[in-house]
Amino acid sequence: MPAPGEGFTSDGLTLRTKLFHPNHYNNTHTDLAIVLVHPYTVLGGCQSLLRGIATGLSESGFRAVTFDMRGAGRSSGRPSLTGFSEIIDVVDVCKWVCHNLGAQRILLVGSSAGAPIAGSAVDQIEQVVGYVSLGYPFGWTASILFGRHHKAILQSPKPKLFIMGTRDGFTSVKQLENKLKSAAGRVETQLLEGVGHFQMEGPAYDAQMVDLILTFISTL
């Protein structure tokens, strides 16, 4: 069951968070926590979109944390257009998870616009040991807003998994492949045939996202 709570950012905002606990029979992964970063707040993104994935991960024995970034849901503040202010939110939530939950390792998972935001935070948190992108918007139009985030995740030496539908309207398969040619460290991709960007955000694909994330975790 998710436990609601609040965290505070270094610039004075209050973020609404939810912790998804494994049941006590299945709490076998106490050192690793999974922090999930939701899609673009400006277009209605919020933590509830990641509830299904977080629930699936907790049922598999992992602690999962979702949160509303600034200006989303019941969190205070205002969202930014480019997602740069939200990097602070990701970093501070991860620090909160380490301090309050005793997590020694963190996997960062970002969905849609949450992917570039999470990617920019990866190397700012020592405990982050891997990164998963669900539909990273690498395409030309999306890059007007999020292009300045690309460098951080592409240059990070930490293991990375990019999951994308082959019919993603923001990034083509070729654009994804071209971007990842310059990526440092271990990089994996998983392409979902015939799946669009917003389809992948829907609950119909939650179980598949959980399976892919769990497989990636097993390699960390």
Short mmCIF file of N, CA, C and O in Angstrom, two decimals, residues 33-132:
data_model
loop_
_atom_site.label_atom_id
_atom_site.label_comp_id
_atom_site.label_asym_id
_atom_site.label_seq_id
_atom_site.Cartn_x
_atom_site.Cartn_y
_atom_site.Cartn_z
N ALA A 33 16.23 1.43 -3.69
CA ALA A 33 14.93 2.09 -3.84
C ALA A 33 14.81 2.61 -5.27
O ALA A 33 15.82 2.96 -5.91
N ILE A 34 13.60 2.65 -5.77
CA ILE A 34 13.35 3.11 -7.14
C ILE A 34 12.56 4.41 -7.07
O ILE A 34 11.47 4.45 -6.49
N VAL A 35 13.11 5.47 -7.63
CA VAL A 35 12.45 6.78 -7.65
C VAL A 35 11.95 7.03 -9.07
O VAL A 35 12.74 6.98 -10.02
N LEU A 36 10.66 7.29 -9.18
CA LEU A 36 10.03 7.47 -10.50
C LEU A 36 9.66 8.94 -10.71
O LEU A 36 9.08 9.57 -9.82
N VAL A 37 9.98 9.45 -11.89
CA VAL A 37 9.78 10.86 -12.22
C VAL A 37 8.71 10.97 -13.31
O VAL A 37 8.88 10.42 -14.41
N HIS A 38 7.64 11.66 -13.02
CA HIS A 38 6.45 11.67 -13.88
C HIS A 38 6.60 12.55 -15.12
O HIS A 38 7.50 13.39 -15.21
N PRO A 39 5.68 12.40 -16.09
CA PRO A 39 5.71 13.21 -17.32
C PRO A 39 5.48 14.70 -17.07
O PRO A 39 5.24 15.15 -15.94
N TYR A 40 5.54 15.45 -18.14
CA TYR A 40 5.55 16.92 -18.18
C TYR A 40 4.39 17.54 -17.40
O TYR A 40 3.23 17.38 -17.74
N THR A 41 4.73 18.26 -16.34
CA THR A 41 3.72 18.90 -15.50
C THR A 41 2.85 19.87 -16.30
O THR A 41 1.63 19.95 -16.09
N VAL A 42 3.44 20.60 -17.21
CA VAL A 42 2.71 21.62 -17.98
C VAL A 42 1.56 21.01 -18.77
O VAL A 42 0.54 21.65 -19.01
N LEU A 43 1.70 19.75 -19.17
CA LEU A 43 0.64 19.06 -19.91
C LEU A 43 -0.19 18.13 -19.02
O LEU A 43 -0.88 17.23 -19.51
N GLY A 44 -0.12 18.34 -17.71
CA GLY A 44 -0.93 17.56 -16.80
C GLY A 44 -0.25 16.37 -16.17
O GLY A 44 -0.90 15.56 -15.49
N GLY A 45 1.05 16.22 -16.37
CA GLY A 45 1.78 15.11 -15.78
C GLY A 45 1.78 15.18 -14.26
O GLY A 45 1.90 16.27 -13.68
N CYS A 46 1.64 14.03 -13.61
CA CYS A 46 1.65 13.96 -12.15
C CYS A 46 2.01 12.53 -11.73
O CYS A 46 2.03 11.62 -12.55
N GLN A 47 2.25 12.36 -10.45
CA GLN A 47 2.74 11.07 -9.96
C GLN A 47 1.74 9.93 -10.13
O GLN A 47 2.13 8.77 -10.23
N SER A 48 0.45 10.24 -10.18
CA SER A 48 -0.55 9.17 -10.30
C SER A 48 -0.40 8.38 -11.60
O SER A 48 -0.81 7.22 -11.68
N LEU A 49 0.22 8.97 -12.61
CA LEU A 49 0.45 8.27 -13.87
C LEU A 49 1.43 7.10 -13.70
O LEU A 49 1.47 6.20 -14.54
N LEU A 50 2.20 7.13 -12.64
CA LEU A 50 3.21 6.09 -12.40
C LEU A 50 2.80 5.12 -11.30
O LEU A 50 3.58 4.25 -10.90
N ARG A 51 1.58 5.24 -10.84
CA ARG A 51 1.10 4.40 -9.73
C ARG A 51 1.17 2.91 -10.09
O ARG A 51 1.59 2.09 -9.28
N GLY A 52 0.74 2.56 -11.30
CA GLY A 52 0.72 1.16 -11.70
C GLY A 52 2.11 0.55 -11.72
O GLY A 52 2.31 -0.58 -11.23
N ILE A 53 3.08 1.27 -12.27
CA ILE A 53 4.45 0.78 -12.31
C ILE A 53 5.02 0.67 -10.90
O ILE A 53 5.66 -0.32 -10.54
N ALA A 54 4.79 1.71 -10.08
CA ALA A 54 5.30 1.69 -8.71
C ALA A 54 4.70 0.53 -7.92
O ALA A 54 5.40 -0.14 -7.15
N THR A 55 3.42 0.27 -8.12
CA THR A 55 2.77 -0.85 -7.43
C THR A 55 3.38 -2.17 -7.86
O THR A 55 3.68 -3.04 -7.02
N GLY A 56 3.60 -2.35 -9.16
CA GLY A 56 4.21 -3.57 -9.66
C GLY A 56 5.60 -3.80 -9.12
O GLY A 56 5.98 -4.92 -8.77
N LEU A 57 6.39 -2.72 -9.01
CA LEU A 57 7.74 -2.84 -8.47
C LEU A 57 7.72 -3.20 -6.99
O LEU A 57 8.51 -4.01 -6.52
N SER A 58 6.78 -2.60 -6.24
CA SER A 58 6.69 -2.92 -4.81
C SER A 58 6.24 -4.36 -4.61
O SER A 58 6.70 -5.03 -3.68
N GLU A 59 5.36 -4.84 -5.47
CA GLU A 59 4.91 -6.23 -5.36
C GLU A 59 6.04 -7.21 -5.70
O GLU A 59 5.95 -8.40 -5.36
N SER A 60 7.08 -6.71 -6.35
CA SER A 60 8.24 -7.53 -6.66
C SER A 60 9.34 -7.40 -5.62
O SER A 60 10.45 -7.90 -5.81
N GLY A 61 9.05 -6.70 -4.52
CA GLY A 61 9.98 -6.64 -3.40
C GLY A 61 10.81 -5.39 -3.30
O GLY A 61 11.72 -5.32 -2.47
N PHE A 62 10.52 -4.37 -4.10
CA PHE A 62 11.30 -3.14 -4.07
C PHE A 62 10.48 -1.99 -3.49
O PHE A 62 9.28 -1.89 -3.73
N ARG A 63 11.16 -1.11 -2.78
CA ARG A 63 10.52 0.14 -2.38
C ARG A 63 10.53 1.09 -3.58
O ARG A 63 11.58 1.30 -4.19
N ALA A 64 9.36 1.64 -3.89
CA ALA A 64 9.24 2.58 -5.00
C ALA A 64 8.67 3.89 -4.48
O ALA A 64 7.79 3.90 -3.61
N VAL A 65 9.19 4.99 -5.00
CA VAL A 65 8.75 6.31 -4.56
C VAL A 65 8.32 7.13 -5.78
O VAL A 65 9.06 7.23 -6.76
N THR A 66 7.10 7.65 -5.72
CA THR A 66 6.65 8.62 -6.71
C THR A 66 6.46 9.96 -6.01
O THR A 66 6.33 10.02 -4.78
N PHE A 67 6.45 11.02 -6.78
CA PHE A 67 6.24 12.34 -6.18
C PHE A 67 5.74 13.30 -7.26
O PHE A 67 5.97 13.09 -8.45
N ASP A 68 5.03 14.32 -6.81
CA ASP A 68 4.62 15.40 -7.71
C ASP A 68 5.70 16.46 -7.73
O ASP A 68 6.04 17.02 -6.68
N MET A 69 6.24 16.72 -8.90
CA MET A 69 7.22 17.80 -9.02
C MET A 69 6.55 19.15 -8.77
O MET A 69 5.32 19.24 -8.72
N ARG A 70 7.33 20.16 -8.64
CA ARG A 70 6.82 21.49 -8.34
C ARG A 70 5.68 21.87 -9.30
O ARG A 70 5.77 21.68 -10.52
N GLY A 71 4.58 22.35 -8.71
CA GLY A 71 3.44 22.79 -9.51
C GLY A 71 2.50 21.69 -9.95
O GLY A 71 1.47 21.97 -10.57
N ALA A 72 2.83 20.44 -9.64
CA ALA A 72 1.95 19.32 -10.00
C ALA A 72 1.20 18.84 -8.78
O ALA A 72 1.72 18.89 -7.66
N GLY A 73 -0.04 18.39 -8.99
CA GLY A 73 -0.82 17.84 -7.89
C GLY A 73 -0.89 18.78 -6.71
O GLY A 73 -1.21 19.95 -6.84
N ARG A 74 -0.51 18.27 -5.53
CA ARG A 74 -0.57 19.06 -4.30
C ARG A 74 0.79 19.61 -3.90
O ARG A 74 0.96 20.10 -2.77
N SER A 75 1.76 19.55 -4.80
CA SER A 75 3.07 20.15 -4.51
C SER A 75 3.02 21.65 -4.74
O SER A 75 2.26 22.15 -5.58
N SER A 76 3.81 22.37 -3.99
CA SER A 76 3.82 23.83 -4.12
C SER A 76 4.71 24.26 -5.28
O SER A 76 5.38 23.44 -5.92
N GLY A 77 4.73 25.56 -5.55
CA GLY A 77 5.58 26.10 -6.60
C GLY A 77 4.94 26.08 -7.97
O GLY A 77 3.76 25.72 -8.13
N ARG A 78 5.71 26.47 -8.96
CA ARG A 78 5.25 26.51 -10.35
C ARG A 78 6.19 25.70 -11.23
O ARG A 78 7.40 25.72 -11.02
N PRO A 79 5.64 25.01 -12.22
CA PRO A 79 6.51 24.23 -13.11
C PRO A 79 7.30 25.12 -14.04
O PRO A 79 6.90 26.25 -14.34
N SER A 80 8.44 24.63 -14.51
CA SER A 80 9.21 25.35 -15.52
C SER A 80 8.94 24.73 -16.89
O SER A 80 8.56 23.57 -16.98
N LEU A 81 9.14 25.50 -17.93
CA LEU A 81 8.90 24.99 -19.28
C LEU A 81 9.95 23.97 -19.70
O LEU A 81 9.66 23.02 -20.43
N THR A 82 11.19 24.18 -19.27
CA THR A 82 12.30 23.35 -19.75
C THR A 82 12.67 22.22 -18.79
O THR A 82 13.50 21.37 -19.13
N GLY A 83 12.08 22.20 -17.59
CA GLY A 83 12.37 21.14 -16.64
C GLY A 83 13.65 21.31 -15.85
O GLY A 83 14.03 20.41 -15.11
N PHE A 84 14.29 22.45 -15.95
CA PHE A 84 15.55 22.61 -15.23
C PHE A 84 15.34 22.85 -13.74
O PHE A 84 16.12 22.37 -12.91
N SER A 85 14.29 23.57 -13.36
CA SER A 85 14.02 23.73 -11.93
C SER A 85 13.66 22.40 -11.29
O SER A 85 13.96 22.16 -10.11
N GLU A 86 13.03 21.53 -12.07
CA GLU A 86 12.59 20.24 -11.53
C GLU A 86 13.74 19.28 -11.23
O GLU A 86 13.56 18.30 -10.50
N ILE A 87 14.93 19.55 -11.78
CA ILE A 87 16.10 18.74 -11.42
C ILE A 87 16.33 18.81 -9.91
O ILE A 87 16.67 17.81 -9.27
N ILE A 88 16.13 19.99 -9.34
CA ILE A 88 16.27 20.17 -7.89
C ILE A 88 15.32 19.23 -7.17
O ILE A 88 15.68 18.60 -6.16
N ASP A 89 14.09 19.10 -7.67
CA ASP A 89 13.10 18.23 -7.04
C ASP A 89 13.58 16.78 -7.01
O ASP A 89 13.47 16.09 -6.00
N VAL A 90 14.10 16.32 -8.15
CA VAL A 90 14.58 14.93 -8.24
C VAL A 90 15.74 14.69 -7.29
O VAL A 90 15.77 13.70 -6.54
N VAL A 91 16.70 15.59 -7.29
CA VAL A 91 17.87 15.45 -6.42
C VAL A 91 17.45 15.42 -4.95
O VAL A 91 17.89 14.57 -4.16
N ASP A 92 16.55 16.34 -4.57
CA ASP A 92 16.16 16.42 -3.16
C ASP A 92 15.31 15.24 -2.73
O ASP A 92 15.42 14.78 -1.58
N VAL A 93 14.46 14.72 -3.62
CA VAL A 93 13.69 13.52 -3.27
C VAL A 93 14.64 12.33 -3.09
O VAL A 93 14.48 11.54 -2.15
N CYS A 94 15.62 12.20 -3.95
CA CYS A 94 16.59 11.10 -3.82
C CYS A 94 17.37 11.22 -2.51
O CYS A 94 17.61 10.21 -1.82
N LYS A 95 17.76 12.41 -2.15
CA LYS A 95 18.46 12.61 -0.88
C LYS A 95 17.55 12.24 0.29
O LYS A 95 17.99 11.62 1.27
N TRP A 96 16.27 12.61 0.18
CA TRP A 96 15.29 12.27 1.22
C TRP A 96 15.16 10.75 1.34
O TRP A 96 15.10 10.21 2.45
N VAL A 97 15.11 10.07 0.22
CA VAL A 97 14.99 8.61 0.21
C VAL A 97 16.19 7.96 0.90
O VAL A 97 16.05 7.04 1.71
N CYS A 98 17.37 8.46 0.59
CA CYS A 98 18.58 7.89 1.22
C CYS A 98 18.60 8.15 2.72
O CYS A 98 18.90 7.26 3.52
N HIS A 99 18.24 9.36 3.11
CA HIS A 99 18.32 9.75 4.53
C HIS A 99 17.22 9.10 5.37
O HIS A 99 17.46 8.62 6.48
N ASN A 100 16.00 9.06 4.83
CA ASN A 100 14.85 8.61 5.62
C ASN A 100 14.53 7.13 5.45
O ASN A 100 13.93 6.52 6.34
N LEU A 101 14.88 6.56 4.32
CA LEU A 101 14.57 5.16 4.08
C LEU A 101 15.81 4.27 4.19
O LEU A 101 15.71 3.05 4.11
N GLY A 102 16.97 4.90 4.32
CA GLY A 102 18.20 4.13 4.45
C GLY A 102 18.63 3.45 3.17
O GLY A 102 19.41 2.48 3.21
N ALA A 103 18.14 3.93 2.03
CA ALA A 103 18.52 3.32 0.75
C ALA A 103 20.00 3.59 0.47
O ALA A 103 20.47 4.72 0.60
N GLN A 104 20.70 2.54 0.10
CA GLN A 104 22.11 2.68 -0.27
C GLN A 104 22.30 2.84 -1.77
O GLN A 104 23.33 3.32 -2.23
N ARG A 105 21.28 2.40 -2.53
CA ARG A 105 21.33 2.51 -3.99
C ARG A 105 19.96 3.00 -4.48
O ARG A 105 18.93 2.66 -3.90
N ILE A 106 19.99 3.76 -5.56
CA ILE A 106 18.76 4.27 -6.16
C ILE A 106 18.77 4.00 -7.66
O ILE A 106 19.80 4.21 -8.33
N LEU A 107 17.65 3.54 -8.18
CA LEU A 107 17.43 3.49 -9.62
C LEU A 107 16.47 4.62 -9.96
O LEU A 107 15.39 4.73 -9.38
N LEU A 108 16.87 5.47 -10.88
CA LEU A 108 16.02 6.58 -11.33
C LEU A 108 15.28 6.16 -12.60
O LEU A 108 15.90 5.69 -13.57
N VAL A 109 13.95 6.33 -12.59
CA VAL A 109 13.11 6.02 -13.75
C VAL A 109 12.35 7.28 -14.14
O VAL A 109 11.63 7.85 -13.32
N GLY A 110 12.51 7.72 -15.38
CA GLY A 110 11.82 8.92 -15.85
C GLY A 110 10.91 8.60 -17.01
O GLY A 110 11.29 7.88 -17.94
N SER A 111 9.69 9.11 -16.96
CA SER A 111 8.70 8.87 -18.01
C SER A 111 8.46 10.13 -18.82
O SER A 111 8.20 11.20 -18.26
N SER A 112 8.57 10.02 -20.16
CA SER A 112 8.34 11.15 -21.07
C SER A 112 9.25 12.31 -20.68
O SER A 112 10.46 12.13 -20.58
N ALA A 113 8.70 13.50 -20.42
CA ALA A 113 9.56 14.63 -20.04
C ALA A 113 10.27 14.39 -18.72
O ALA A 113 11.27 15.05 -18.43
N GLY A 114 9.75 13.46 -17.92
CA GLY A 114 10.45 13.10 -16.69
C GLY A 114 11.77 12.41 -16.96
O GLY A 114 12.65 12.38 -16.10
N ALA A 115 11.93 11.86 -18.18
CA ALA A 115 13.18 11.18 -18.53
C ALA A 115 14.35 12.15 -18.65
O ALA A 115 15.42 11.92 -18.07
N PRO A 116 14.23 13.25 -19.42
CA PRO A 116 15.35 14.20 -19.44
C PRO A 116 15.61 14.86 -18.09
O PRO A 116 16.76 15.12 -17.74
N ILE A 117 14.54 15.10 -17.32
CA ILE A 117 14.73 15.71 -16.01
C ILE A 117 15.51 14.75 -15.10
O ILE A 117 16.50 15.13 -14.46
N ALA A 118 15.08 13.50 -15.07
CA ALA A 118 15.79 12.50 -14.27
C ALA A 118 17.22 12.30 -14.77
O ALA A 118 18.16 12.16 -13.98
N GLY A 119 17.39 12.31 -16.09
CA GLY A 119 18.72 12.12 -16.67
C GLY A 119 19.69 13.20 -16.26
O GLY A 119 20.89 12.94 -16.08
N SER A 120 19.19 14.42 -16.10
CA SER A 120 20.06 15.51 -15.67
C SER A 120 20.45 15.41 -14.21
O SER A 120 21.41 16.05 -13.77
N ALA A 121 19.71 14.61 -13.44
CA ALA A 121 20.00 14.45 -12.02
C ALA A 121 20.90 13.27 -11.71
O ALA A 121 21.46 13.19 -10.61
N VAL A 122 21.06 12.35 -12.65
CA VAL A 122 21.73 11.07 -12.40
C VAL A 122 23.10 11.24 -11.75
O VAL A 122 23.40 10.58 -10.74
N ASP A 123 23.94 12.08 -12.28
CA ASP A 123 25.30 12.20 -11.76
C ASP A 123 25.41 13.22 -10.62
O ASP A 123 26.50 13.46 -10.11
N GLN A 124 24.28 13.78 -10.22
CA GLN A 124 24.28 14.68 -9.06
C GLN A 124 24.00 13.92 -7.76
O GLN A 124 24.05 14.51 -6.68
N ILE A 125 23.72 12.62 -7.88
CA ILE A 125 23.37 11.81 -6.71
C ILE A 125 24.27 10.58 -6.72
O ILE A 125 24.16 9.72 -7.59
N GLU A 126 25.15 10.50 -5.75
CA GLU A 126 26.13 9.41 -5.70
C GLU A 126 25.46 8.04 -5.65
O GLU A 126 25.93 7.06 -6.24
N GLN A 127 24.34 7.95 -4.95
CA GLN A 127 23.69 6.65 -4.73
C GLN A 127 22.94 6.13 -5.95
O GLN A 127 22.51 4.97 -5.96
N VAL A 128 22.76 6.95 -6.97
CA VAL A 128 22.09 6.47 -8.18
C VAL A 128 23.03 5.52 -8.91
O VAL A 128 24.15 5.88 -9.26
N VAL A 129 22.55 4.30 -9.13
CA VAL A 129 23.38 3.27 -9.76
C VAL A 129 22.90 2.90 -11.16
O VAL A 129 23.56 2.12 -11.87
N GLY A 130 21.77 3.48 -11.59
CA GLY A 130 21.26 3.19 -12.92
C GLY A 130 20.10 4.10 -13.26
O GLY A 130 19.53 4.78 -12.39
N TYR A 131 19.75 4.08 -14.54
CA TYR A 131 18.75 5.00 -15.06
C TYR A 131 17.91 4.29 -16.11
O TYR A 131 18.44 3.54 -16.95
N VAL A 132 16.59 4.50 -16.03
CA VAL A 132 15.67 3.96 -17.04
C VAL A 132 14.83 5.08 -17.60
O VAL A 132 14.23 5.87 -16.86
#
